[in-house]
Structure formats: structure tokens, C-alpha cells
Short mmCIF file of C-alpha atoms in Angstrom, two decimals:
data_model
loop_
_atom_site.label_atom_id
_atom_site.label_comp_id
_atom_site.label_asym_id
_atom_site.label_seq_id
_atom_site.Cartn_x
_atom_site.Cartn_y
_atom_site.Cartn_z
CA UNK E 966 -11.18 4.25 -2.35
CA UNK E 967 -8.79 4.83 -5.09
CA UNK E 968 -7.69 8.40 -6.55
CA UNK E 969 -6.66 9.36 -10.03
CA UNK E 970 -4.88 12.28 -9.67
CA UNK E 971 -3.47 14.66 -12.62
CA UNK E 972 -0.74 17.52 -11.87
CA UNK E 973 -0.74 19.52 -14.90
CA UNK E 974 1.28 22.69 -15.63
CA UNK E 975 3.31 24.87 -18.14
CA UNK E 976 6.56 23.22 -19.02
CA UNK E 977 9.43 24.05 -16.29
CA UNK E 978 5.97 24.55 -13.27
CA UNK E 979 7.98 21.87 -11.36
CA UNK E 980 5.72 19.23 -11.77
CA UNK E 981 8.74 16.39 -12.03
CA UNK E 982 10.50 17.93 -9.94
CA UNK E 983 7.48 17.45 -7.20
CA UNK E 984 7.34 13.90 -8.19
CA UNK E 985 10.98 12.84 -7.92
CA UNK E 986 10.57 14.65 -4.29
CA UNK E 987 7.85 12.70 -2.89
CA UNK E 988 9.62 9.38 -4.55
CA UNK E 989 12.42 11.05 -1.95
CA UNK E 990 15.40 11.54 -4.89
CA UNK E 991 15.41 14.67 -4.72
CA UNK E 992 14.89 17.12 -1.54
CA UNK E 993 12.89 20.04 -0.72
CA UNK E 994 15.26 23.12 0.42
CA UNK E 995 12.03 23.77 2.37
CA UNK E 996 8.48 22.39 4.37
CA UNK E 997 7.70 19.30 4.52
CA UNK E 998 6.27 16.31 2.43
CA UNK E 999 4.29 13.12 3.83
CA UNK E 1000 3.44 10.09 2.43
CA UNK E 1001 0.54 8.23 4.41
CA UNK E 1002 1.96 10.49 7.27
CA UNK E 1003 4.59 9.33 6.53
CA UNK E 1004 7.93 11.92 6.27
CA UNK E 1005 10.28 10.78 2.80
CA UNK E 1006 11.92 8.09 4.30
CA UNK E 1007 12.22 4.48 4.02
CA UNK E 1008 8.85 3.78 5.33
CA UNK E 1009 7.54 6.59 2.67
CA UNK E 1010 9.71 4.70 -0.35
CA UNK E 1011 8.17 1.53 0.68
CA UNK E 1012 5.01 2.87 -0.05
CA UNK E 1013 5.63 4.77 -3.69
CA UNK E 1014 5.95 2.55 -7.24
CA UNK E 1015 7.40 5.50 -9.35
CA UNK E 1016 8.01 5.97 -12.69
CA UNK E 1017 10.36 8.73 -14.06
CA UNK E 1018 9.81 10.66 -16.79
CA UNK E 1019 13.41 9.00 -18.41
CA UNK E 1020 14.07 5.48 -19.35
CA UNK E 1021 16.63 4.03 -16.15
CA UNK E 1022 17.42 0.40 -17.01
CA UNK E 1023 20.70 0.14 -18.84
CA UNK E 1024 19.99 -0.48 -22.58
CA UNK E 1025 22.01 -3.76 -21.98
CA UNK E 1026 19.97 -5.54 -19.73
CA UNK E 1027 17.60 -7.82 -20.64
CA UNK E 1028 13.92 -7.73 -19.61
CA UNK E 1029 14.62 -10.56 -17.45
CA UNK E 1030 17.31 -8.60 -15.24
CA UNK E 1031 14.99 -6.09 -15.40
CA UNK E 1032 12.12 -8.43 -13.79
CA UNK E 1033 14.47 -9.84 -11.38
CA UNK E 1034 15.82 -6.27 -10.61
CA UNK E 1035 12.46 -5.34 -8.89
CA UNK E 1036 11.86 -8.82 -7.39
CA UNK E 1037 14.98 -8.31 -5.57
CA UNK E 1038 14.20 -4.41 -4.75
CA UNK E 1039 10.12 -4.61 -3.99
CA UNK E 1040 8.87 -6.61 -1.98
CA UNK E 1041 5.31 -5.83 -2.90
CA UNK E 1042 6.45 -6.61 -6.41
CA UNK E 1043 4.27 -9.51 -8.34
CA UNK E 1044 6.70 -10.59 -10.37
CA UNK E 1045 3.92 -13.26 -11.95
CA UNK E 1046 1.81 -10.42 -12.82
CA UNK E 1047 4.71 -8.24 -14.31
CA UNK E 1048 5.55 -11.84 -16.39
CA UNK E 1049 1.81 -12.27 -17.22
CA UNK E 1050 1.66 -8.99 -18.40
CA UNK E 1051 4.59 -8.53 -20.76
CA UNK E 1052 3.49 -11.96 -22.93
CA UNK E 1053 0.43 -10.80 -23.15
CA UNK E 1054 2.49 -7.85 -24.50
CA UNK E 1055 4.28 -10.35 -26.59
CA UNK E 1056 8.07 -9.43 -25.24
CA UNK E 1057 10.36 -12.19 -24.76
CA UNK E 1058 11.89 -12.10 -21.29
CA UNK E 1059 15.69 -12.03 -23.32
CA UNK E 1060 15.06 -9.56 -25.24
CA UNK E 1061 17.74 -6.65 -24.18
CA UNK E 1062 16.56 -2.65 -23.89
CA UNK E 1063 18.90 -2.15 -26.63
CA UNK E 1064 16.37 -4.40 -28.93
CA UNK E 1065 12.94 -3.18 -28.16
CA UNK E 1066 11.99 0.07 -29.75
CA UNK E 1067 11.42 3.26 -27.58
CA UNK E 1068 7.60 2.51 -26.80
CA UNK E 1069 7.64 -1.12 -26.32
CA UNK E 1070 11.09 -0.19 -23.33
CA UNK E 1071 8.45 2.46 -22.04
CA UNK E 1072 5.56 -0.70 -22.03
CA UNK E 1073 7.77 -2.99 -19.63
CA UNK E 1074 8.87 -0.34 -17.51
CA UNK E 1075 5.38 0.87 -17.33
CA UNK E 1076 4.49 -2.66 -16.33
CA UNK E 1077 6.86 -3.17 -13.79
CA UNK E 1078 6.26 -0.08 -11.63
CA UNK E 1079 2.62 -1.38 -11.94
CA UNK E 1080 3.00 -5.14 -10.88
CA UNK E 1081 3.82 -3.56 -7.60
CA UNK E 1082 0.92 -3.49 -4.71
CA UNK E 1083 2.05 -0.04 -3.70
CA UNK E 1084 -0.26 2.63 -1.84
CA UNK E 1085 1.28 5.78 -4.42
CA UNK E 1086 1.61 5.25 -7.72
CA UNK E 1087 3.54 8.16 -9.74
CA UNK E 1088 4.05 8.25 -13.00
CA UNK E 1089 6.03 11.00 -14.67
CA UNK E 1090 4.88 10.89 -18.55
CA UNK E 1091 3.87 7.18 -19.31
CA UNK E 1092 2.71 8.70 -22.62
CA UNK E 1093 5.44 11.18 -23.29
CA UNK E 1094 6.55 9.83 -26.72
CA UNK E 1095 4.65 7.62 -28.02
CA UNK E 1096 2.47 6.74 -29.83
CA UNK E 1097 -1.79 6.68 -29.71
CA UNK E 1098 -2.60 3.35 -30.01
CA UNK E 1099 0.45 2.97 -26.74
CA UNK E 1100 -0.73 5.53 -24.99
CA UNK E 1101 -3.92 3.66 -25.18
CA UNK E 1102 -2.19 0.01 -23.80
CA UNK E 1103 -0.76 2.10 -21.62
CA UNK E 1104 -3.56 4.24 -19.96
CA UNK E 1105 -5.95 0.59 -20.21
CA UNK E 1106 -2.64 -1.18 -18.09
CA UNK E 1107 -3.32 1.85 -15.52
CA UNK E 1108 -6.84 1.28 -14.99
CA UNK E 1109 -7.38 -2.73 -15.25
CA UNK E 1110 -3.48 -3.44 -12.60
CA UNK E 1111 -4.69 -0.58 -10.02
CA UNK E 1112 -4.13 -1.82 -6.94
CA UNK E 1113 -7.72 -0.82 -5.16
CA UNK E 1114 -6.73 1.38 -2.43
CA UNK E 1115 -4.70 3.11 -4.16
CA UNK E 1116 -4.24 6.81 -4.91
CA UNK E 1117 -2.71 7.13 -8.34
CA UNK E 1118 -0.54 10.75 -8.99
CA UNK E 1119 0.67 11.47 -12.87
CA UNK E 1120 2.06 14.40 -14.48
CA UNK E 1121 0.94 14.72 -18.18
CA UNK E 1122 1.13 17.63 -20.95
CA UNK E 1123 -1.90 14.56 -22.91
CA UNK E 1124 -4.37 16.21 -20.77
CA UNK E 1125 -7.31 15.11 -23.62
CA UNK E 1126 -5.75 11.27 -23.23
CA UNK E 1127 -6.40 11.54 -19.57
CA UNK E 1128 -8.88 13.25 -18.86
CA UNK E 1129 -11.59 10.23 -19.02
CA UNK E 1130 -9.77 8.18 -15.74
CA UNK E 1131 -9.38 11.37 -13.77
CA UNK E 1132 -11.37 12.09 -10.48
CA UNK E 1133 -9.20 15.07 -9.11
CA UNK E 1134 -6.88 17.51 -10.93
CA UNK E 1135 -3.92 20.10 -9.52
CA UNK E 1136 -2.67 22.60 -11.65
CA UNK E 1137 0.86 23.95 -11.17
CA UNK E 1138 3.31 26.89 -12.06
CA UNK E 1139 6.81 27.90 -10.66
CA UNK E 1140 6.43 25.86 -8.33
CA UNK E 1141 3.43 27.08 -6.83
CA UNK E 1142 -0.55 26.21 -6.64
CA UNK E 1143 -2.76 27.09 -9.24
CA UNK E 1144 -6.19 25.20 -8.91
CA UNK E 1145 -6.55 21.67 -7.41
CA UNK E 1146 -10.49 20.52 -7.28
CA UNK E 1147 -12.19 17.55 -8.95
CA UNK E 1148 -13.24 16.91 -12.25
CA UNK E 1149 -16.66 16.75 -11.92
CA UNK E 1150 -16.53 19.92 -10.31
CA UNK E 1151 -14.54 21.77 -13.37
CA UNK E 1152 -17.23 20.13 -15.55
CA UNK E 1153 -19.78 21.17 -13.37
CA UNK E 1154 -19.48 24.58 -11.86
CA UNK E 1155 -17.14 25.91 -14.94
CA UNK E 1156 -19.07 24.02 -17.55
CA UNK E 1157 -15.44 23.11 -19.54
CA UNK E 1158 -13.48 20.17 -19.71
CA UNK E 1159 -10.36 20.44 -17.89
CA UNK E 1160 -8.52 20.43 -21.29
CA UNK E 1161 -10.33 23.44 -22.13
CA UNK E 1162 -8.89 24.86 -18.18
CA UNK E 1163 -5.67 24.44 -18.72
CA UNK E 1164 -5.60 26.31 -22.02
CA UNK E 1165 -7.56 28.89 -20.39
CA UNK E 1166 -5.59 29.21 -16.93
CA UNK E 1167 -2.04 28.66 -18.82
CA UNK E 1168 -2.85 30.31 -21.88
CA UNK E 1169 -0.25 32.57 -21.54
CA UNK E 1170 2.26 30.81 -19.71
CA UNK E 1171 4.89 28.91 -22.07
#
């Protein structure tokens, strides 16, 4: 079954570092990480679709070049799905990144990441610097293009915006696990929302 898990914590708590280590672009100084039983390496990286916090394409690249890059690099990339999603967005394939707004660039990058048929999706602040309408579109894209046998880890500060799609939450602080619980348990046992619990746990953390 698919599962949506949020990695939550104050600024500097290690959320981005954790996602980078799972993706294999950073390395732990102690311990080990496994994805579907594999140590982080070629086998695990083939299963992971990773959206970094910052834009990762050159501003001079055109949308069609970004699609071609993903098609060359990832065997599980569905170029037809990506093109369909981008057409519905009204993004021309000939457009260079430099001609697109920040929100549109974020939509394009998310589209490419979600057009892979991956086992694990890692999204680092995918709704960070965009307007509420774009956030809604991004969440809709995640929900409608999510491989039903996959797991999705999302890091975000905008808890209230994603809470409705979450199954589990993980709170971390300074690289340490603070809490791992299902959203249903939090509501039933604590009688509050994830957003409320986060504010209570980390009230003095920042």
C-alpha cells in the first residue's frame, strides 16, 4: 500500500540532510540507510525519485531538454505522462527555464519527478516558495500521479497544507528522532492536529 510520510522539524534540524542521504547525494558519518533492503548505491538510487529543495536545472535549459534528460537518465521515467501533465499546465516544451516564473519552474520539476514510476519519492519543500493556488496544484499532482505501491517522504514547513494527505509523521530535531506516529493516532490519542502538535513540541526550538 502507498504511504505518505512527512519529515517535520525546525530549521536546521536535518530534514534536507536526511533526504539527501536517502537519495544518495550525501553520506552519513555513522550508521547506515537502506531502501527496500538495499544499502544506498546504484540499486537504491534506481528506486528513488528525488526533488531537491533548490532548482536543479540550468536556467538556459528548455523544457524539452529537461524531459530528454530524465528520459536518458531514468529507465522508469514516463515521458508521455510528463508531456501530458505539462500540456495541461500550459507549459510549452520549447520554453527556457529563464522565461518561466519560479512557481512554474517548481511545477515542471515536480512533474518530472512524479512522472517516474518509483518505489520511493523524496520531496524536499515542494510547496515552499509558491502561492496557495500553486500549492493546491502541486498537492493535486502528487495525489493523482503517485504510484500506488510507493512511499512518499515529504519535508515541509507548511504542515497544514499537506496534513490531509499524510499517513505518518516523523519529527526530528538536531538530527535526532523526536516522534514517529500515525496521523490517526495523533488525532485520536492527543486530540489535536499535526500542526498543533508540531507547534507544541517545537515551541521553543527556533
